[in-house]
Amino acid sequence: MSAIRIYVPCDASALAVGADETAAAIVAEAAFRGVDARVIRNGTRGMLWLEPLVEVETAAGRIAYGPVQAEDVAALFDADLVHGGAHELNQGLTEEIPYFKRQQRLSFARVGVIDPLDLDDYVAHDGYRGLDNALLLEPGAIVMAVSESGLRGRGGAAFPTGIKWKTVLDAHGASAVHDTPSEQKYIVCNADEGDSGTFSDRMLMEGDPYTLIEGMTIAGLAVGATRGYIYLRCEYPHAHRALNAAIATATARGYLGGDIRGSGKRFDLEVRLGAGAYICGEETALLESIEGKRGQIRFKPPLPAIKGLFGQPTVINNVITFASVPVIFERGAAYYKNFGMGRSRGTLPMQLAGNIKQGGLVEIAFGMSLRELLYDYGGGTISGRPIRAVQVGGPLGAYMPESTFDTPLDYEAFAAVKGMLGHGGIVVFDDTVDMAAQARYAMEFCAIESCGKCTPCRIGSTRGVEVIDRLCSGLDSPKQEALLRDLCETMTFGSLCALGGLTPYPVLSALDYFPEDFRKVPQPLQAAG
Amino acid sequence: MKARRIIPIQPEPGSALPPDERAAVRAAIAANKQRAGALLPVLHGVQDALGYVPKDAVALVAYELNLSRAEVHGVVTFYHYFREHKPGRHVVQLCRAEACQAVGAVALEAHAKRSLGVDFHGTTADGAVTLEPVYCLGNCALGPSVMVGEKLQGRVTPQRFDKLLAQARATA
């Protein structure tokens, strides 16, 4: 009889709550009891409140136990864990858990299922079929298929991916940079996932790195780029190790390098680490950073698609955008386009974070309401108190009150209520939150992370902190509020990039929806000394 | 008689570094020099080896990469991750971002500063721990999050923080 397969995630979030200790305890307990078990370290299924989520393969399917701490392991073996025995931690078949079952996993189809670094496991789960299909197409046809799928950039700005790729395909590289041959084009992956409340890029890179590699390789074929970079934030050491190992294996097995799958086409891939600068998630700052410079943003135009990395035509997309590409070529553009609503096609991995009972990743077609996501999936707050505000789309996203929870998850619908979907992160706050403090933090964060290139962002953010402090002290409030709104307008229209331009979103939404938090009882001035 | 002009002798770049540190910087340069846009990989190599980027390494890195010292200094100081002073034996990164704020990161921050007796970027008097702020560790569903060395920890309460720190101090 073959060994019983037991899955324990190696995702950073699972490790943060003790997955390594749990895995070690299972190995030790199995050896102690003479059970022939093989522990496989998979990615996470995305039900993070159940982590460490241990799965056992049975004839009926994979049965989940969670959250399993090392000290629970002996009791689980007593309860016949290896055959899916009953126990209070038994969650039943993993894929029947409602949270998981109701999702539409396209980009994340393999995450949590396979051993992330096992290329054979990847191929056995339909991996690299998209690349094989793309290799049969002309570059123009690859770009056309991406256009037809309706895929829009998943990093936040939602720019149509097909148009971006077409621009790079048609661009002619210059030979302005020494030892860069003319016509050198680049594929750059923005893996600088700095938004608080987002972790889908990390989950994918740790749980299924070959999907990203495959998507970037297809992009390379589409535009004629032979070199790619993944710009990864240094706060993600686990993803760094996973990507480097996957790239080495893919190169050794002929999926990367000078002769991809025997086609004679070249694509080389390299990971570059950031160094703790939020602004490097902005595409032009990211390119500067890869070039070895300060992460200061560039003026646009020229667009990176025309003059990008080292002055050459460059496709720059987010991790999830690239990870959405293989399925388009595996199942067809029409299949992908079938999901979603309006101009938002396909699926978006939403991330439930902050004060939420059932936090994790939910990949679903566009169109579901925020309320459904927060309550049906998320189960409300972990503190048990009512949800007062949610911040959607990272630190630059608006704070949304209960009255907006029926907004469907759709780029245009969110824009209509002055919000943004961004990278799909949702941070939940209960009724203990002080919204004036959150508004102040938004300005403070902008001041810390500003690249310093433009004045509204560099100076405005610091002045913003000061004016919010004065507003909250109750001195001359109407005047301070007018000043804050004026400052926000200057930042919105005067900043060069989204950092300064969008910081007013969280600030003004807090002020508009939760004005009571800013109008505390005026404090009399304390006499000095 | 004509006054004698004194021509200052330029010291060899990096000669101010202790020999072991100079060797580490040279190794980081050698390993990455051929890469396009080598500066960040080189600085990462230096910080991985030494825990920081010594001020005296700037001239050597600049010389070897054919950059000005100003350019290298500008990059070192731009990025929050690179530090110019030797850290404690353990670097503790505490997440300050919104998702962690929603589950008590502000209180945890106050507790951490009080119990360690340092502010952010500070090192405890015994040289054991350096406390750094970080803006998101990607563990947003299981916050508050803390990274001790390269080990990520979730659901960190003040009590758990003290326990983790005691464990870390005991290991080295």
GROMACS .gro file of N, CA and C in nm, chain A residues 32-157:
model
  378
   32PHE      N    1   0.634   0.737   1.512
   32PHE     CA    2   0.616   0.675   1.643
   32PHE      C    3   0.512   0.563   1.637
   33ARG      N    4   0.407   0.585   1.560
   33ARG     CA    5   0.300   0.487   1.552
   33ARG      C    6   0.319   0.386   1.437
   34GLY      N    7   0.428   0.405   1.363
   34GLY     CA    8   0.453   0.313   1.252
   34GLY      C    9   0.356   0.329   1.137
   35VAL      N   10   0.303   0.453   1.120
   35VAL     CA   11   0.210   0.479   1.009
   35VAL      C   12   0.292   0.523   0.888
   36ASP      N   13   0.262   0.463   0.773
   36ASP     CA   14   0.333   0.500   0.652
   36ASP      C   15   0.268   0.624   0.591
   37ALA      N   16   0.316   0.741   0.629
   37ALA     CA   17   0.256   0.866   0.583
   37ALA      C   18   0.362   0.953   0.518
   38ARG      N   19   0.319   1.025   0.417
   38ARG     CA   20   0.411   1.120   0.352
   38ARG      C   21   0.353   1.260   0.368
   39VAL      N   22   0.429   1.349   0.429
   39VAL     CA   23   0.382   1.486   0.449
   39VAL      C   24   0.425   1.571   0.329
   40ILE      N   25   0.328   1.632   0.264
   40ILE     CA   26   0.354   1.719   0.150
   40ILE      C   27   0.325   1.862   0.192
   41ARG      N   28   0.418   1.952   0.159
   41ARG     CA   29   0.396   2.092   0.194
   41ARG      C   30   0.334   2.162   0.074
   42ASN      N   31   0.207   2.194   0.084
   42ASN     CA   32   0.136   2.261  -0.025
   42ASN      C   33   0.126   2.411   0.003
   43GLY      N   34   0.063   2.484  -0.087
   43GLY     CA   35   0.030   2.624  -0.060
   43GLY      C   36  -0.093   2.626   0.029
   44THR      N   37  -0.150   2.744   0.051
   44THR     CA   38  -0.269   2.749   0.134
   44THR      C   39  -0.394   2.748   0.047
   45ARG      N   40  -0.502   2.690   0.100
   45ARG     CA   41  -0.630   2.692   0.029
   45ARG      C   42  -0.695   2.830   0.038
   46GLY      N   43  -0.638   2.914   0.123
   46GLY     CA   44  -0.691   3.050   0.135
   46GLY      C   45  -0.794   3.067   0.245
   47MET      N   46  -0.822   2.959   0.317
   47MET     CA   47  -0.913   2.972   0.434
   47MET      C   48  -0.823   2.992   0.555
   48LEU      N   49  -0.780   3.117   0.570
   48LEU     CA   50  -0.667   3.139   0.660
   48LEU      C   51  -0.703   3.126   0.807
   49TRP      N   52  -0.833   3.143   0.841
   49TRP     CA   53  -0.869   3.128   0.981
   49TRP      C   54  -0.860   2.982   1.027
   50LEU      N   55  -0.853   2.891   0.929
   50LEU     CA   56  -0.839   2.749   0.963
   50LEU      C   57  -0.694   2.703   0.964
   51GLU      N   58  -0.602   2.793   0.936
   51GLU     CA   59  -0.461   2.753   0.934
   51GLU      C   60  -0.408   2.731   1.074
   52PRO      N   61  -0.316   2.635   1.090
   52PRO     CA   62  -0.267   2.540   0.991
   52PRO      C   63  -0.374   2.438   0.954
   53LEU      N   64  -0.408   2.433   0.826
   53LEU     CA   65  -0.511   2.344   0.774
   53LEU      C   66  -0.444   2.216   0.722
   54VAL      N   67  -0.464   2.109   0.794
   54VAL     CA   68  -0.404   1.980   0.756
   54VAL      C   69  -0.506   1.904   0.672
   55GLU      N   70  -0.460   1.849   0.560
   55GLU     CA   71  -0.550   1.769   0.476
   55GLU      C   72  -0.496   1.628   0.462
   56VAL      N   73  -0.587   1.533   0.463
   56VAL     CA   74  -0.551   1.392   0.445
   56VAL      C   75  -0.620   1.342   0.320
   57GLU      N   76  -0.543   1.275   0.235
   57GLU     CA   77  -0.603   1.222   0.112
   57GLU      C   78  -0.673   1.089   0.142
   58THR      N   79  -0.801   1.083   0.109
   58THR     CA   80  -0.876   0.959   0.128
   58THR      C   81  -0.940   0.923  -0.006
   59ALA      N   82  -1.004   0.807  -0.008
   59ALA     CA   83  -1.069   0.763  -0.133
   59ALA      C   84  -1.177   0.863  -0.175
   60ALA      N   85  -1.241   0.928  -0.078
   60ALA     CA   86  -1.349   1.022  -0.108
   60ALA      C   87  -1.298   1.160  -0.150
   61GLY      N   88  -1.174   1.187  -0.123
   61GLY     CA   89  -1.118   1.319  -0.152
   61GLY      C   90  -1.035   1.366  -0.033
   62ARG      N   91  -0.990   1.491  -0.039
   62ARG     CA   92  -0.905   1.542   0.070
   62ARG      C   93  -0.992   1.593   0.183
   63ILE      N   94  -0.964   1.543   0.304
   63ILE     CA   95  -1.041   1.583   0.421
   63ILE      C   96  -0.958   1.681   0.504
   64ALA      N   97  -1.022   1.790   0.545
   64ALA     CA   98  -0.952   1.899   0.611
   64ALA      C   99  -0.969   1.893   0.763
   65TYR      N  100  -0.860   1.926   0.831
   65TYR     CA  101  -0.863   1.946   0.976
   65TYR      C  102  -0.802   2.082   1.003
   66GLY      N  103  -0.868   2.160   1.085
   66GLY     CA  104  -0.806   2.288   1.114
   66GLY      C  105  -0.884   2.367   1.218
   67PRO      N  106  -0.818   2.459   1.286
   67PRO     CA  107  -0.673   2.479   1.284
   67PRO      C  108  -0.603   2.376   1.372
   68VAL      N  109  -0.497   2.317   1.318
   68VAL     CA  110  -0.427   2.209   1.388
   68VAL      C  111  -0.294   2.260   1.444
   69GLN      N  112  -0.286   2.268   1.574
   69GLN     CA  113  -0.159   2.303   1.637
   69GLN      C  114  -0.082   2.175   1.668
   70ALA      N  115   0.049   2.188   1.690
   70ALA     CA  116   0.132   2.070   1.714
   70ALA      C  117   0.076   1.986   1.828
   71GLU      N  118   0.022   2.050   1.931
   71GLU     CA  119  -0.025   1.973   2.046
   71GLU      C  120  -0.155   1.897   2.018
   72ASP      N  121  -0.222   1.927   1.906
   72ASP     CA  122  -0.344   1.853   1.870
   72ASP      C  123  -0.313   1.723   1.796
   73VAL      N  124  -0.190   1.710   1.749
   73VAL     CA  125  -0.160   1.603   1.653
   73VAL      C  126  -0.182   1.463   1.712
   74ALA      N  127  -0.136   1.439   1.834
   74ALA     CA  128  -0.152   1.306   1.894
   74ALA      C  129  -0.300   1.269   1.903
   75ALA      N  130  -0.384   1.363   1.946
   75ALA     CA  131  -0.527   1.336   1.958
   75ALA      C  132  -0.588   1.308   1.821
   76LEU      N  133  -0.540   1.376   1.719
   76LEU     CA  134  -0.592   1.352   1.584
   76LEU      C  135  -0.557   1.212   1.535
   77PHE      N  136  -0.436   1.169   1.564
   77PHE     CA  137  -0.399   1.032   1.527
   77PHE      C  138  -0.485   0.932   1.604
   78ASP      N  139  -0.514   0.962   1.732
   78ASP     CA  140  -0.603   0.876   1.811
   78ASP      C  141  -0.740   0.867   1.743
   79ALA      N  142  -0.784   0.977   1.683
   79ALA     CA  143  -0.915   0.982   1.618
   79ALA      C  144  -0.910   0.932   1.474
   80ASP      N  145  -0.801   0.864   1.439
   80ASP     CA  146  -0.785   0.805   1.305
   80ASP      C  147  -0.782   0.911   1.195
   81LEU      N  148  -0.700   1.012   1.219
   81LEU     CA  149  -0.678   1.117   1.118
   81LEU      C  150  -0.643   1.060   0.982
   82VAL      N  151  -0.561   0.954   0.979
   82VAL     CA  152  -0.510   0.905   0.851
   82VAL      C  153  -0.621   0.849   0.762
   83HIS      N  154  -0.735   0.818   0.819
   83HIS     CA  155  -0.847   0.775   0.736
   83HIS      C  156  -0.962   0.875   0.739
   84GLY      N  157  -0.932   0.997   0.780
   84GLY     CA  158  -1.035   1.100   0.783
   84GLY      C  159  -1.132   1.084   0.898
   85GLY      N  160  -1.086   1.032   1.010
   85GLY     CA  161  -1.172   1.006   1.125
   85GLY      C  162  -1.235   1.132   1.184
   86ALA      N  163  -1.343   1.109   1.259
   86ALA     CA  164  -1.415   1.222   1.318
   86ALA      C  165  -1.335   1.285   1.432
   87HIS      N  166  -1.343   1.418   1.440
   87HIS     CA  167  -1.276   1.494   1.545
   87HIS      C  168  -1.335   1.633   1.539
   88GLU      N  169  -1.330   1.703   1.650
   88GLU     CA  170  -1.391   1.837   1.646
   88GLU      C  171  -1.322   1.930   1.546
   89LEU      N  172  -1.197   1.902   1.510
   89LEU     CA  173  -1.128   1.986   1.411
   89LEU      C  174  -1.155   1.942   1.268
   90ASN      N  175  -1.224   1.828   1.252
   90ASN     CA  176  -1.254   1.778   1.117
   90ASN      C  177  -1.352   1.872   1.048
   91GLN      N  178  -1.311   1.927   0.934
   91GLN     CA  179  -1.396   2.023   0.860
   91GLN      C  180  -1.465   1.956   0.742
   92GLY      N  181  -1.449   1.824   0.729
   92GLY     CA  182  -1.509   1.755   0.615
   92GLY      C  183  -1.421   1.767   0.491
   93LEU      N  184  -1.478   1.733   0.377
   93LEU     CA  185  -1.403   1.743   0.252
   93LEU      C  186  -1.367   1.889   0.225
   94THR      N  187  -1.240   1.914   0.197
   94THR     CA  188  -1.193   2.053   0.179
   94THR      C  189  -1.277   2.125   0.074
   95GLU      N  190  -1.299   2.058  -0.038
   95GLU     CA  191  -1.364   2.127  -0.149
   95GLU      C  192  -1.514   2.139  -0.132
   96GLU      N  193  -1.567   2.083  -0.022
   96GLU     CA  194  -1.708   2.099   0.009
   96GLU      C  195  -1.731   2.207   0.114
   97ILE      N  196  -1.624   2.261   0.171
   97ILE     CA  197  -1.641   2.370   0.268
   97ILE      C  198  -1.704   2.488   0.193
   98PRO      N  199  -1.819   2.540   0.238
   98PRO     CA  200  -1.892   2.641   0.160
   98PRO      C  201  -1.804   2.758   0.114
   99TYR      N  202  -1.719   2.805   0.203
   99TYR     CA  203  -1.630   2.918   0.172
   99TYR      C  204  -1.550   2.889   0.045
  100PHE      N  205  -1.508   2.764   0.032
  100PHE     CA  206  -1.425   2.725  -0.082
  100PHE      C  207  -1.510   2.685  -0.201
  101LYS      N  208  -1.617   2.611  -0.173
  101LYS     CA  209  -1.697   2.553  -0.279
  101LYS      C  210  -1.760   2.658  -0.368
  102ARG      N  211  -1.799   2.772  -0.307
  102ARG     CA  212  -1.870   2.874  -0.384
  102ARG      C  213  -1.776   2.963  -0.466
  103GLN      N  214  -1.646   2.939  -0.457
  103GLN     CA  215  -1.554   3.023  -0.532
  103GLN      C  216  -1.538   2.973  -0.675
  104GLN      N  217  -1.484   3.063  -0.760
  104GLN     CA  218  -1.451   3.024  -0.896
  104GLN      C  219  -1.301   3.039  -0.912
  105ARG      N  220  -1.232   2.932  -0.887
  105ARG     CA  221  -1.086   2.940  -0.887
  105ARG      C  222  -1.031   2.919  -1.027
  106LEU      N  223  -0.985   3.028  -1.088
  106LEU     CA  224  -0.920   3.018  -1.219
  106LEU      C  225  -0.770   3.038  -1.203
  107SER      N  226  -0.731   3.159  -1.159
  107SER     CA  227  -0.588   3.185  -1.139
  107SER      C  228  -0.534   3.103  -1.022
  108PHE      N  229  -0.620   3.076  -0.924
  108PHE     CA  230  -0.576   3.006  -0.804
  108PHE      C  231  -0.618   2.858  -0.805
  109ALA      N  232  -0.645   2.805  -0.925
  109ALA     CA  233  -0.696   2.668  -0.934
  109ALA      C  234  -0.604   2.566  -0.866
  110ARG      N  235  -0.475   2.588  -0.874
  110ARG     CA  236  -0.382   2.489  -0.821
  110ARG      C  237  -0.327   2.525  -0.683
  111VAL      N  238  -0.350   2.650  -0.640
  111VAL     CA  239  -0.290   2.694  -0.514
  111VAL      C  240  -0.353   2.617  -0.398
  112GLY      N  241  -0.270   2.555  -0.318
  112GLY     CA  242  -0.320   2.475  -0.206
  112GLY      C  243  -0.345   2.331  -0.244
  113VAL      N  244  -0.349   2.305  -0.375
  113VAL     CA  245  -0.375   2.168  -0.420
  113VAL      C  246  -0.244   2.094  -0.440
  114ILE      N  247  -0.151   2.161  -0.509
  114ILE     CA  248  -0.029   2.091  -0.548
  114ILE      C  249   0.089   2.127  -0.457
  115ASP      N  250   0.194   2.049  -0.472
  115ASP     CA  251   0.322   2.085  -0.412
  115ASP      C  252   0.380   2.196  -0.500
  116PRO      N  253   0.396   2.318  -0.446
  116PRO     CA  254   0.428   2.434  -0.529
  116PRO      C  255   0.551   2.417  -0.618
  117LEU      N  256   0.650   2.342  -0.571
  117LEU     CA  257   0.775   2.336  -0.645
  117LEU      C  258   0.788   2.210  -0.730
  118ASP      N  259   0.687   2.126  -0.729
  118ASP     CA  260   0.692   2.001  -0.804
  118ASP      C  261   0.637   2.025  -0.945
  119LEU      N  262   0.728   2.037  -1.041
  119LEU     CA  263   0.688   2.070  -1.178
  119LEU      C  264   0.599   1.961  -1.237
  120ASP      N  265   0.625   1.836  -1.202
  120ASP     CA  266   0.541   1.727  -1.255
  120ASP      C  267   0.398   1.737  -1.203
  121ASP      N  268   0.386   1.774  -1.076
  121ASP     CA  269   0.255   1.793  -1.016
  121ASP      C  270   0.182   1.908  -1.088
  122TYR      N  271   0.258   2.013  -1.119
  122TYR     CA  272   0.202   2.128  -1.192
  122TYR      C  273   0.149   2.084  -1.328
  123VAL      N  274   0.230   2.010  -1.400
  123VAL     CA  275   0.190   1.965  -1.535
  123VAL      C  276   0.071   1.870  -1.525
  124ALA      N  277   0.072   1.785  -1.421
  124ALA     CA  278  -0.039   1.691  -1.403
  124ALA      C  279  -0.170   1.763  -1.374
  125HIS      N  280  -0.162   1.885  -1.325
  125HIS     CA  281  -0.283   1.964  -1.299
  125HIS      C  282  -0.303   2.070  -1.408
  126ASP      N  283  -0.281   2.033  -1.530
  126ASP     CA  284  -0.305   2.118  -1.648
  126ASP      C  285  -0.206   2.233  -1.662
  127GLY      N  286  -0.098   2.232  -1.586
  127GLY     CA  287   0.001   2.337  -1.599
  127GLY      C  288   0.073   2.327  -1.733
  128TYR      N  289   0.116   2.441  -1.783
  128TYR     CA  290   0.190   2.455  -1.908
  128TYR      C  291   0.111   2.414  -2.033
  129ARG      N  292  -0.018   2.387  -2.018
  129ARG     CA  293  -0.098   2.365  -2.138
  129ARG      C  294  -0.118   2.497  -2.212
  130GLY      N  295  -0.136   2.605  -2.134
  130GLY     CA  296  -0.152   2.737  -2.194
  130GLY      C  297  -0.030   2.774  -2.277
  131LEU      N  298   0.089   2.749  -2.224
  131LEU     CA  299   0.211   2.782  -2.296
  131LEU      C  300   0.220   2.700  -2.425
  132ASP      N  301   0.190   2.571  -2.414
  132ASP     CA  302   0.196   2.486  -2.534
  132ASP      C  303   0.103   2.538  -2.642
  133ASN      N  304  -0.016   2.582  -2.601
  133ASN     CA  305  -0.110   2.638  -2.699
  133ASN      C  306  -0.058   2.770  -2.756
  134ALA      N  307   0.000   2.853  -2.668
  134ALA     CA  308   0.049   2.983  -2.713
  134ALA      C  309   0.166   2.967  -2.810
  135LEU      N  310   0.245   2.862  -2.791
  135LEU     CA  311   0.360   2.841  -2.879
  135LEU      C  312   0.317   2.812  -3.023
  136LEU      N  313   0.194   2.773  -3.040
  136LEU     CA  314   0.144   2.745  -3.175
  136LEU      C  315   0.096   2.872  -3.244
  137LEU      N  316   0.088   2.982  -3.168
  137LEU     CA  317   0.031   3.106  -3.223
  137LEU      C  318   0.139   3.206  -3.261
  138GLU      N  319   0.104   3.294  -3.354
  138GLU     CA  320   0.188   3.408  -3.387
  138GLU      C  321   0.173   3.511  -3.274
  139PRO      N  322   0.277   3.595  -3.254
  139PRO     CA  323   0.266   3.697  -3.148
  139PRO      C  324   0.137   3.777  -3.153
  140GLY      N  325   0.101   3.822  -3.272
  140GLY     CA  326  -0.020   3.903  -3.285
  140GLY      C  327  -0.144   3.829  -3.240
  141ALA      N  328  -0.149   3.698  -3.265
  141ALA     CA  329  -0.265   3.619  -3.226
  141ALA      C  330  -0.270   3.599  -3.074
  142ILE      N  331  -0.154   3.592  -3.012
  142ILE     CA  332  -0.150   3.580  -2.865
  142ILE      C  333  -0.208   3.709  -2.803
  143VAL      N  334  -0.161   3.822  -2.855
  143VAL     CA  335  -0.210   3.951  -2.804
  143VAL      C  336  -0.360   3.962  -2.827
  144MET      N  337  -0.405   3.918  -2.943
  144MET     CA  338  -0.548   3.924  -2.977
  144MET      C  339  -0.630   3.843  -2.877
  145ALA      N  340  -0.581   3.724  -2.842
  145ALA     CA  341  -0.654   3.639  -2.748
  145ALA      C  342  -0.665   3.707  -2.611
  146VAL      N  343  -0.558   3.772  -2.569
  146VAL     CA  344  -0.561   3.842  -2.440
  146VAL      C  345  -0.661   3.958  -2.446
  147SER      N  346  -0.663   4.029  -2.559
  147SER     CA  347  -0.760   4.137  -2.576
  147SER      C  348  -0.902   4.083  -2.569
  148GLU      N  349  -0.924   3.971  -2.638
  148GLU     CA  350  -1.059   3.914  -2.643
  148GLU      C  351  -1.107   3.863  -2.508
  149SER      N  352  -1.014   3.823  -2.423
  149SER     CA  353  -1.054   3.771  -2.292
  149SER      C  354  -1.110   3.882  -2.202
  150GLY      N  355  -1.079   4.007  -2.238
  150GLY     CA  356  -1.126   4.120  -2.157
  150GLY      C  357  -1.043   4.141  -2.031
  151LEU      N  358  -0.930   4.073  -2.022
  151LEU     CA  359  -0.845   4.086  -1.902
  151LEU      C  360  -0.797   4.229  -1.884
  152ARG      N  361  -0.816   4.279  -1.760
  152ARG     CA  362  -0.764   4.412  -1.725
  152ARG      C  363  -0.666   4.397  -1.611
  153GLY      N  364  -0.570   4.488  -1.605
  153GLY     CA  365  -0.461   4.477  -1.507
  153GLY      C  366  -0.515   4.462  -1.365
  154ARG      N  367  -0.467   4.360  -1.296
  154ARG     CA  368  -0.518   4.330  -1.164
  154ARG      C  369  -0.442   4.403  -1.052
  155GLY      N  370  -0.346   4.487  -1.089
  155GLY     CA  371  -0.269   4.556  -0.988
  155GLY      C  372  -0.349   4.666  -0.920
  156GLY      N  373  -0.449   4.719  -0.987
  156GLY     CA  374  -0.529   4.825  -0.928
  156GLY      C  375  -0.586   4.919  -1.031
  157ALA      N  376  -0.506   4.951  -1.135
  157ALA     CA  377  -0.552   5.051  -1.230
  157ALA      C  378  -0.646   4.994  -1.335
   0.00000   0.00000   0.00000
